[in-house]
Amino acid sequence: MVHTEGSATTPADPRLQGRAVKRIAFDASTIAGRVRELGSEITGSYPDGELLVLGLLKGSFVFLADLVREIRRPLQVDFLVASSYGDATESSGVVRLVYDPETTLEDKHILLVEDIVDTGRTLTRLVELLAVRNPRSIEICALLHKHIATELRVPTRFVGFSAPNEFLVGYGLDHAENFRHLPYVASLE
Ligand code: IMP
Ligand code: MG
């Protein structure tokens, strides 16, 4: 099967359920190179203390798996699941932990790993929730950042790429739970 809309020689990706890629924003080798850089940046940023890498499910699972293998220091991994409730009449959403990490956060450096920062609402609330557990520090590492995060009061210390203002899928990011397994980040037609 040949995908005719883009390049006539590019076979359609069988992972896309018949949809076509509009644009590959970040291909697999570009991502791998940047993840390697982030890994050394993180390695150099935590000279001492216990480091807990906390992945926000589900979107961070691919990024986190690659990232921790590029960090050359002891660390622990855990995950959390947050659920946002947007009250129709309120502009601020309520964030609840659906799965709470079992690991203790006290006195640890916490590195929250997120796939993409959009409004930053979820992360802002999460940092507030986690801060009361007396970690030594809390920082955010996001693969992508849309830089329109007006609600993010916590700076994102480690950012992979600035994201274009398009809806992106792949490398963990989904559209209605699909396309998380693409090895690249793309926008679809
Ligand atoms: P925020 O709380 O508005 O920053 O929302 C961030 C969350 O929205 C991310 O964790 C993603 O799950 C989702 N999201 C935002 N932009 C995109 C996108 O372009 N593609 C896929 N998911 C996105
Ligand atoms: Mg999502």
mmCIF file of C-alpha atoms and ligand atoms in Angstrom:
data_model
loop_
_atom_site.group_PDB
_atom_site.id
_atom_site.type_symbol
_atom_site.label_atom_id
_atom_site.label_comp_id
_atom_site.label_asym_id
_atom_site.label_seq_id
_atom_site.Cartn_x
_atom_site.Cartn_y
_atom_site.Cartn_z
ATOM 1 C CA MET A 1 0.000 0.000 0.000
ATOM 2 C CA VAL A 2 1.357 3.368 -0.949
ATOM 3 C CA HIS A 3 0.593 6.612 0.783
ATOM 4 C CA THR A 4 -0.077 9.070 -2.009
ATOM 5 C CA GLU A 5 -0.728 12.334 -0.173
ATOM 6 C CA GLY A 6 2.760 12.958 1.176
ATOM 7 C CA SER A 7 5.587 11.352 -0.640
ATOM 8 C CA ALA A 8 4.368 8.835 -3.202
ATOM 9 C CA THR A 9 7.194 6.507 -2.233
ATOM 10 C CA THR A 10 6.417 6.413 1.514
ATOM 11 C CA PRO A 11 4.463 3.319 2.495
ATOM 12 C CA ALA A 12 1.567 4.028 4.839
ATOM 13 C CA ASP A 13 2.382 3.284 8.457
ATOM 14 C CA PRO A 14 0.299 0.199 9.415
ATOM 15 C CA ARG A 15 0.055 1.560 12.976
ATOM 16 C CA LEU A 16 -2.122 4.517 11.889
ATOM 17 C CA GLN A 17 -5.471 2.821 11.257
ATOM 18 C CA GLY A 18 -5.559 4.200 7.759
ATOM 19 C CA ARG A 19 -4.878 7.772 8.811
ATOM 20 C CA ALA A 20 -2.098 9.756 7.235
ATOM 21 C CA VAL A 21 0.678 11.664 8.929
ATOM 22 C CA LYS A 22 0.381 15.379 8.229
ATOM 23 C CA ARG A 23 3.826 16.095 9.570
ATOM 24 C CA ILE A 24 6.426 14.243 11.579
ATOM 25 C CA ALA A 25 7.333 16.841 14.168
ATOM 26 C CA PHE A 26 10.142 14.810 15.794
ATOM 27 C CA ASP A 27 11.480 11.595 14.333
ATOM 28 C CA ALA A 28 12.843 8.696 16.364
ATOM 29 C CA SER A 29 16.525 9.578 16.048
ATOM 30 C CA THR A 30 15.923 13.256 16.875
ATOM 31 C CA ILE A 31 14.043 12.173 19.998
ATOM 32 C CA ALA A 32 16.764 9.686 20.965
ATOM 33 C CA GLY A 33 19.449 12.359 20.643
ATOM 34 C CA ARG A 34 17.544 14.849 22.778
ATOM 35 C CA VAL A 35 16.686 12.222 25.406
ATOM 36 C CA ARG A 36 20.389 11.416 25.674
ATOM 37 C CA GLU A 37 21.134 15.128 26.276
ATOM 38 C CA LEU A 38 18.363 15.392 28.869
ATOM 39 C CA GLY A 39 19.764 12.315 30.602
ATOM 40 C CA SER A 40 23.193 13.865 31.020
ATOM 41 C CA GLU A 41 21.672 17.184 32.060
ATOM 42 C CA ILE A 42 19.704 15.389 34.770
ATOM 43 C CA THR A 43 22.703 13.287 35.796
ATOM 44 C CA GLY A 44 24.719 16.473 36.317
ATOM 45 C CA SER A 45 21.928 18.261 38.155
ATOM 46 C CA TYR A 46 21.625 15.817 41.029
ATOM 47 C CA PRO A 47 25.068 15.359 42.569
ATOM 48 C CA ASP A 48 23.727 13.961 45.819
ATOM 49 C CA GLY A 49 20.588 12.672 47.485
ATOM 50 C CA GLU A 50 18.034 10.083 46.486
ATOM 51 C CA LEU A 51 16.319 10.673 43.141
ATOM 52 C CA LEU A 52 12.787 9.440 42.502
ATOM 53 C CA VAL A 53 11.652 9.668 38.885
ATOM 54 C CA LEU A 54 7.879 9.914 38.981
ATOM 55 C CA GLY A 55 6.085 9.300 35.701
ATOM 56 C CA LEU A 56 2.652 10.705 35.015
ATOM 57 C CA LEU A 57 0.601 7.939 33.413
ATOM 58 C CA LYS A 58 -0.124 7.141 30.802
ATOM 59 C CA GLY A 59 1.514 9.649 28.455
ATOM 60 C CA SER A 60 5.009 9.539 29.959
ATOM 61 C CA PHE A 61 5.594 5.798 29.777
ATOM 62 C CA VAL A 62 7.657 5.665 26.566
ATOM 63 C CA PHE A 63 9.651 8.816 27.316
ATOM 64 C CA LEU A 64 10.353 7.744 30.888
ATOM 65 C CA ALA A 65 11.549 4.297 29.825
ATOM 66 C CA ASP A 66 14.098 5.846 27.473
ATOM 67 C CA LEU A 67 15.024 8.716 29.789
ATOM 68 C CA VAL A 68 15.925 6.681 32.894
ATOM 69 C CA ARG A 69 18.330 4.591 30.809
ATOM 70 C CA GLU A 70 20.224 7.786 29.985
ATOM 71 C CA ILE A 71 20.587 8.891 33.613
ATOM 72 C CA ARG A 72 23.903 7.727 35.048
ATOM 73 C CA ARG A 73 23.249 7.778 38.782
ATOM 74 C CA PRO A 74 21.190 5.754 41.263
ATOM 75 C CA LEU A 75 17.469 6.407 41.071
ATOM 76 C CA GLN A 76 14.077 4.914 41.770
ATOM 77 C CA VAL A 77 11.035 4.883 39.488
ATOM 78 C CA ASP A 78 7.390 5.146 40.392
ATOM 79 C CA PHE A 79 4.264 6.333 38.627
ATOM 80 C CA LEU A 80 1.170 8.272 39.439
ATOM 81 C CA VAL A 81 -2.171 8.658 37.795
ATOM 82 C CA ALA A 82 -3.954 11.974 38.086
ATOM 83 C CA SER A 83 -7.486 12.715 37.071
ATOM 84 C CA SER A 84 -8.677 16.217 36.271
ATOM 85 C CA TYR A 85 -12.212 17.293 36.799
ATOM 86 C CA GLY A 86 -13.182 20.455 35.046
ATOM 87 C CA ASP A 87 -16.197 22.024 36.673
ATOM 88 C CA ALA A 88 -18.169 23.583 33.837
ATOM 89 C CA THR A 89 -18.780 26.737 35.803
ATOM 90 C CA GLU A 90 -15.237 27.102 37.164
ATOM 91 C CA SER A 91 -12.121 27.843 35.210
ATOM 92 C CA SER A 92 -9.852 25.926 37.591
ATOM 93 C CA GLY A 93 -9.937 22.136 37.412
ATOM 94 C CA VAL A 94 -9.701 19.822 40.389
ATOM 95 C CA VAL A 95 -6.900 17.265 40.225
ATOM 96 C CA ARG A 96 -7.161 14.026 42.148
ATOM 97 C CA LEU A 97 -4.609 11.234 42.485
ATOM 98 C CA VAL A 98 -6.187 8.076 41.133
ATOM 99 C CA TYR A 99 -3.024 6.085 41.744
ATOM 100 C CA ASP A 100 -0.790 7.420 44.452
ATOM 101 C CA PRO A 101 2.895 6.430 44.404
ATOM 102 C CA GLU A 102 3.705 3.823 47.037
ATOM 103 C CA THR A 103 7.241 5.111 47.460
ATOM 104 C CA THR A 104 7.821 7.649 50.209
ATOM 105 C CA LEU A 105 8.697 11.102 48.894
ATOM 106 C CA GLU A 106 10.197 12.470 52.074
ATOM 107 C CA ASP A 107 13.728 13.867 51.643
ATOM 108 C CA LYS A 108 13.949 12.666 48.044
ATOM 109 C CA HIS A 109 14.562 14.654 44.902
ATOM 110 C CA ILE A 110 11.366 14.212 42.895
ATOM 111 C CA LEU A 111 11.539 14.462 39.124
ATOM 112 C CA LEU A 112 8.026 14.541 37.673
ATOM 113 C CA VAL A 113 8.020 13.266 34.105
ATOM 114 C CA GLU A 114 5.269 14.418 31.759
ATOM 115 C CA ASP A 115 4.694 13.903 28.047
ATOM 116 C CA ILE A 116 3.555 17.423 27.160
ATOM 117 C CA VAL A 117 2.802 20.639 29.025
ATOM 118 C CA ASP A 118 -0.197 22.456 27.614
ATOM 119 C CA THR A 119 -2.034 24.672 30.111
ATOM 120 C CA GLY A 120 0.085 23.304 32.965
ATOM 121 C CA ARG A 121 -2.974 23.037 35.161
ATOM 122 C CA THR A 122 -2.470 19.376 36.052
ATOM 123 C CA LEU A 123 1.179 19.836 36.931
ATOM 124 C CA THR A 124 0.616 22.916 39.042
ATOM 125 C CA ARG A 125 -1.923 21.107 41.194
ATOM 126 C CA LEU A 126 0.196 17.953 41.364
ATOM 127 C CA VAL A 127 3.240 19.828 42.570
ATOM 128 C CA GLU A 128 1.093 21.366 45.329
ATOM 129 C CA LEU A 129 -0.204 17.924 46.298
ATOM 130 C CA LEU A 130 3.253 16.363 46.388
ATOM 131 C CA ALA A 131 5.025 19.274 48.074
ATOM 132 C CA VAL A 132 3.254 18.655 51.391
ATOM 133 C CA ARG A 133 5.012 15.280 51.606
ATOM 134 C CA ASN A 134 8.304 17.045 52.298
ATOM 135 C CA PRO A 135 10.435 16.027 49.331
ATOM 136 C CA ARG A 136 13.910 17.513 49.148
ATOM 137 C CA SER A 137 13.064 19.064 45.773
ATOM 138 C CA ILE A 138 10.446 18.813 43.027
ATOM 139 C CA GLU A 139 11.286 19.448 39.388
ATOM 140 C CA ILE A 140 9.476 18.789 36.128
ATOM 141 C CA CYS A 141 10.839 17.106 33.032
ATOM 142 C CA ALA A 142 8.565 17.303 29.980
ATOM 143 C CA LEU A 143 9.298 15.869 26.564
ATOM 144 C CA LEU A 144 7.289 18.645 24.918
ATOM 145 C CA HIS A 145 6.217 22.106 25.972
ATOM 146 C CA LYS A 146 3.611 24.184 24.176
ATOM 147 C CA HIS A 147 4.794 27.360 25.942
ATOM 148 C CA ILE A 148 1.280 28.641 26.382
ATOM 149 C CA ALA A 149 1.296 27.414 29.971
ATOM 150 C CA THR A 150 -0.292 30.416 31.578
ATOM 151 C CA GLU A 151 -1.451 28.348 34.532
ATOM 152 C CA LEU A 152 1.849 26.644 35.269
ATOM 153 C CA ARG A 153 3.277 28.307 38.329
ATOM 154 C CA VAL A 154 6.130 25.823 38.566
ATOM 155 C CA PRO A 155 8.876 26.229 35.981
ATOM 156 C CA THR A 156 9.608 23.203 33.798
ATOM 157 C CA ARG A 157 13.279 22.649 34.530
ATOM 158 C CA PHE A 158 13.961 20.080 31.809
ATOM 159 C CA VAL A 159 12.259 20.355 28.420
ATOM 160 C CA GLY A 160 12.886 18.142 25.409
ATOM 161 C CA PHE A 161 11.392 20.269 22.664
ATOM 162 C CA SER A 162 9.150 23.261 22.134
ATOM 163 C CA ALA A 163 5.968 21.831 20.668
ATOM 164 C CA PRO A 164 4.254 23.336 17.654
ATOM 165 C CA ASN A 165 0.693 24.450 18.238
ATOM 166 C CA GLU A 166 -0.808 21.293 16.753
ATOM 167 C CA PHE A 167 -2.333 18.207 18.266
ATOM 168 C CA LEU A 168 0.486 15.674 18.481
ATOM 169 C CA VAL A 169 0.484 11.912 18.856
ATOM 170 C CA GLY A 170 3.087 9.218 19.310
ATOM 171 C CA TYR A 171 5.952 8.362 21.677
ATOM 172 C CA GLY A 172 3.392 8.073 24.487
ATOM 173 C CA LEU A 173 1.005 10.819 23.374
ATOM 174 C CA ASP A 174 -2.443 9.657 22.390
ATOM 175 C CA HIS A 175 -5.588 10.646 20.617
ATOM 176 C CA ALA A 176 -8.465 8.795 22.285
ATOM 177 C CA GLU A 177 -5.919 6.220 23.556
ATOM 178 C CA ASN A 178 -4.565 5.490 20.093
ATOM 179 C CA PHE A 179 -1.123 6.075 18.581
ATOM 180 C CA ARG A 180 0.872 5.944 21.834
ATOM 181 C CA HIS A 181 3.130 3.298 20.306
ATOM 182 C CA LEU A 182 4.443 5.371 17.391
ATOM 183 C CA PRO A 183 8.231 5.710 17.673
ATOM 184 C CA TYR A 184 7.968 9.319 16.450
ATOM 185 C CA VAL A 185 5.855 12.390 17.328
ATOM 186 C CA ALA A 186 3.522 13.526 14.559
ATOM 187 C CA SER A 187 0.380 15.425 13.751
ATOM 188 C CA LEU A 188 -2.233 13.538 11.749
ATOM 189 C CA GLU A 189 -4.493 14.561 8.894
HETATM 190 P P1 IMP B 1 -2.416 20.517 30.762
HETATM 191 O O1 IMP B 1 -2.835 20.151 32.167
HETATM 192 O O2 IMP B 1 -3.377 21.455 30.084
HETATM 193 O O3 IMP B 1 -0.987 21.002 30.676
HETATM 194 O O4 IMP B 1 -2.565 19.208 29.882
HETATM 195 C C1 IMP B 1 -1.504 18.346 29.643
HETATM 196 C C2 IMP B 1 -2.044 17.037 29.162
HETATM 197 O O5 IMP B 1 -2.918 17.227 28.040
HETATM 198 C C3 IMP B 1 -0.923 16.155 28.678
HETATM 199 O O6 IMP B 1 -0.444 15.311 29.712
HETATM 200 C C4 IMP B 1 -1.572 15.369 27.573
HETATM 201 O O7 IMP B 1 -2.173 14.212 28.115
HETATM 202 C C5 IMP B 1 -2.653 16.276 27.036
HETATM 203 N N1 IMP B 1 -2.214 16.984 25.807
HETATM 204 C C6 IMP B 1 -1.991 18.293 25.634
HETATM 205 N N2 IMP B 1 -1.617 18.581 24.363
HETATM 206 C C7 IMP B 1 -1.607 17.393 23.710
HETATM 207 C C8 IMP B 1 -1.286 17.001 22.345
HETATM 208 O O8 IMP B 1 -0.922 17.804 21.459
HETATM 209 N N3 IMP B 1 -1.394 15.679 22.066
HETATM 210 C C9 IMP B 1 -1.755 14.745 22.989
HETATM 211 N N4 IMP B 1 -2.055 15.068 24.268
HETATM 212 C C10 IMP B 1 -1.986 16.374 24.622
HETATM 213 MG MG MG B 2 -3.240 12.321 27.447
#
